[in-house]
Amino acid sequence: LEKKNKINIISIDGGGYRNLIPLIILMELEIRSKRNISSMFNMMGGTSFGAIIVACLNYPTVLNNKKPKYLTRDILNKWSKNIPTVFLSFLP
């Protein structure tokens, strides 16, 4: 079989606090492959916070538009620091 027409697609689900799970899995993929997530997939999509993750992973740096500004560890660090603020802000 010829693999030149192969397309890799990823979809990331939303889910509030549960978004730590796909972030940890994506971070492990980056660590094991030594590549950033945006270079592994031809198409990325997500719902709710999953869409925010996808947007961050595809946001380019100023000097090199093919290199993402954020890696999964950056998003995981920012998200885990702000979880209490995000969820406690909805309490009366």
Coordinates of C-alpha atoms in Angstrom, one line a residue:
L1 CA 0.0 0.0 0.0
E2 CA 1.1 3.5 -0.8
K3 CA 0.9 5.9 2.0
K4 CA 1.5 9.3 0.2
N5 CA -2.2 10.1 0.5
K6 CA -2.3 9.5 4.3
I7 CA -4.0 12.2 6.4
N8 CA -3.7 12.4 10.2
I9 CA -6.7 14.1 11.9
I10 CA -7.1 14.7 15.7
S11 CA -10.2 15.8 17.5
I12 CA -10.0 17.0 21.1
D13 CA -13.1 16.9 23.3
G14 CA -13.9 19.7 25.8
G15 CA -14.9 19.0 29.4
G16 CA -13.8 21.6 31.9
Y17 CA -11.5 20.1 34.5
R18 CA -11.2 16.9 32.5
N19 CA -9.2 18.7 29.8
L20 CA -6.1 17.7 31.8
I21 CA -6.5 14.2 30.4
P22 CA -6.0 15.1 26.6
L23 CA -3.3 17.6 27.5
I24 CA -1.3 14.9 29.4
I25 CA -1.8 12.5 26.5
L26 CA -0.7 15.1 23.9
M27 CA 2.3 16.1 26.1
E28 CA 3.3 12.4 26.2
L29 CA 3.1 12.2 22.5
E30 CA 5.3 15.2 22.1
I31 CA 7.9 13.8 24.6
R32 CA 8.0 10.4 23.0
S33 CA 8.1 11.6 19.4
K34 CA 10.3 14.7 20.1
R35 CA 8.0 16.6 17.8
N36 CA 5.3 19.2 18.4
I37 CA 1.7 18.2 18.0
S38 CA 0.9 20.5 15.1
S39 CA 3.6 18.8 13.0
M40 CA 2.0 15.4 13.6
F41 CA -1.5 16.1 12.3
N42 CA -2.8 17.5 9.0
M43 CA -6.0 18.6 10.6
M44 CA -7.0 19.4 14.1
G45 CA -10.3 20.2 15.7
G46 CA -11.9 20.5 19.0
T47 CA -15.0 21.4 21.0
S48 CA -15.2 23.8 23.9
F49 CA -11.8 23.8 25.7
G50 CA -10.6 21.3 23.1
A51 CA -10.9 24.0 20.5
I52 CA -8.8 26.4 22.7
I53 CA -6.1 23.7 23.0
V54 CA -6.1 23.2 19.2
A55 CA -5.9 27.0 18.7
C56 CA -3.0 27.3 21.1
L57 CA -1.1 24.4 19.5
N58 CA -1.4 26.0 16.1
Y59 CA -0.7 29.6 17.1
P60 CA 2.6 30.4 15.3
T61 CA 5.6 32.2 16.7
V62 CA 6.4 35.7 15.4
L63 CA 9.7 34.7 13.8
N64 CA 8.7 31.3 12.3
N65 CA 5.1 30.7 11.3
K66 CA 5.7 27.0 11.0
K67 CA 6.7 26.7 14.7
P68 CA 3.9 26.8 17.3
K69 CA 4.3 29.4 20.1
Y70 CA 2.8 27.0 22.7
L71 CA 3.6 23.3 23.4
T72 CA 1.2 21.1 25.4
R73 CA 3.4 21.5 28.5
D74 CA 2.9 25.3 28.3
I75 CA -0.9 25.0 28.0
L76 CA -0.9 22.4 30.8
N77 CA 1.0 24.7 33.1
K78 CA -1.2 27.7 32.4
W79 CA -4.4 25.7 32.7
S80 CA -3.4 23.9 35.9
K81 CA -2.5 27.2 37.6
N82 CA -5.9 28.8 36.7
I83 CA -8.3 25.9 37.3
P84 CA -9.4 27.1 40.8
T85 CA -10.0 30.6 39.5
V86 CA -12.0 29.4 36.5
F87 CA -14.3 27.1 38.5
L88 CA -14.6 29.1 41.7
S89 CA -15.7 32.2 39.8
F90 CA -19.0 30.5 39.0
L91 CA -19.9 30.0 42.7
P92 CA -22.2 32.6 44.3

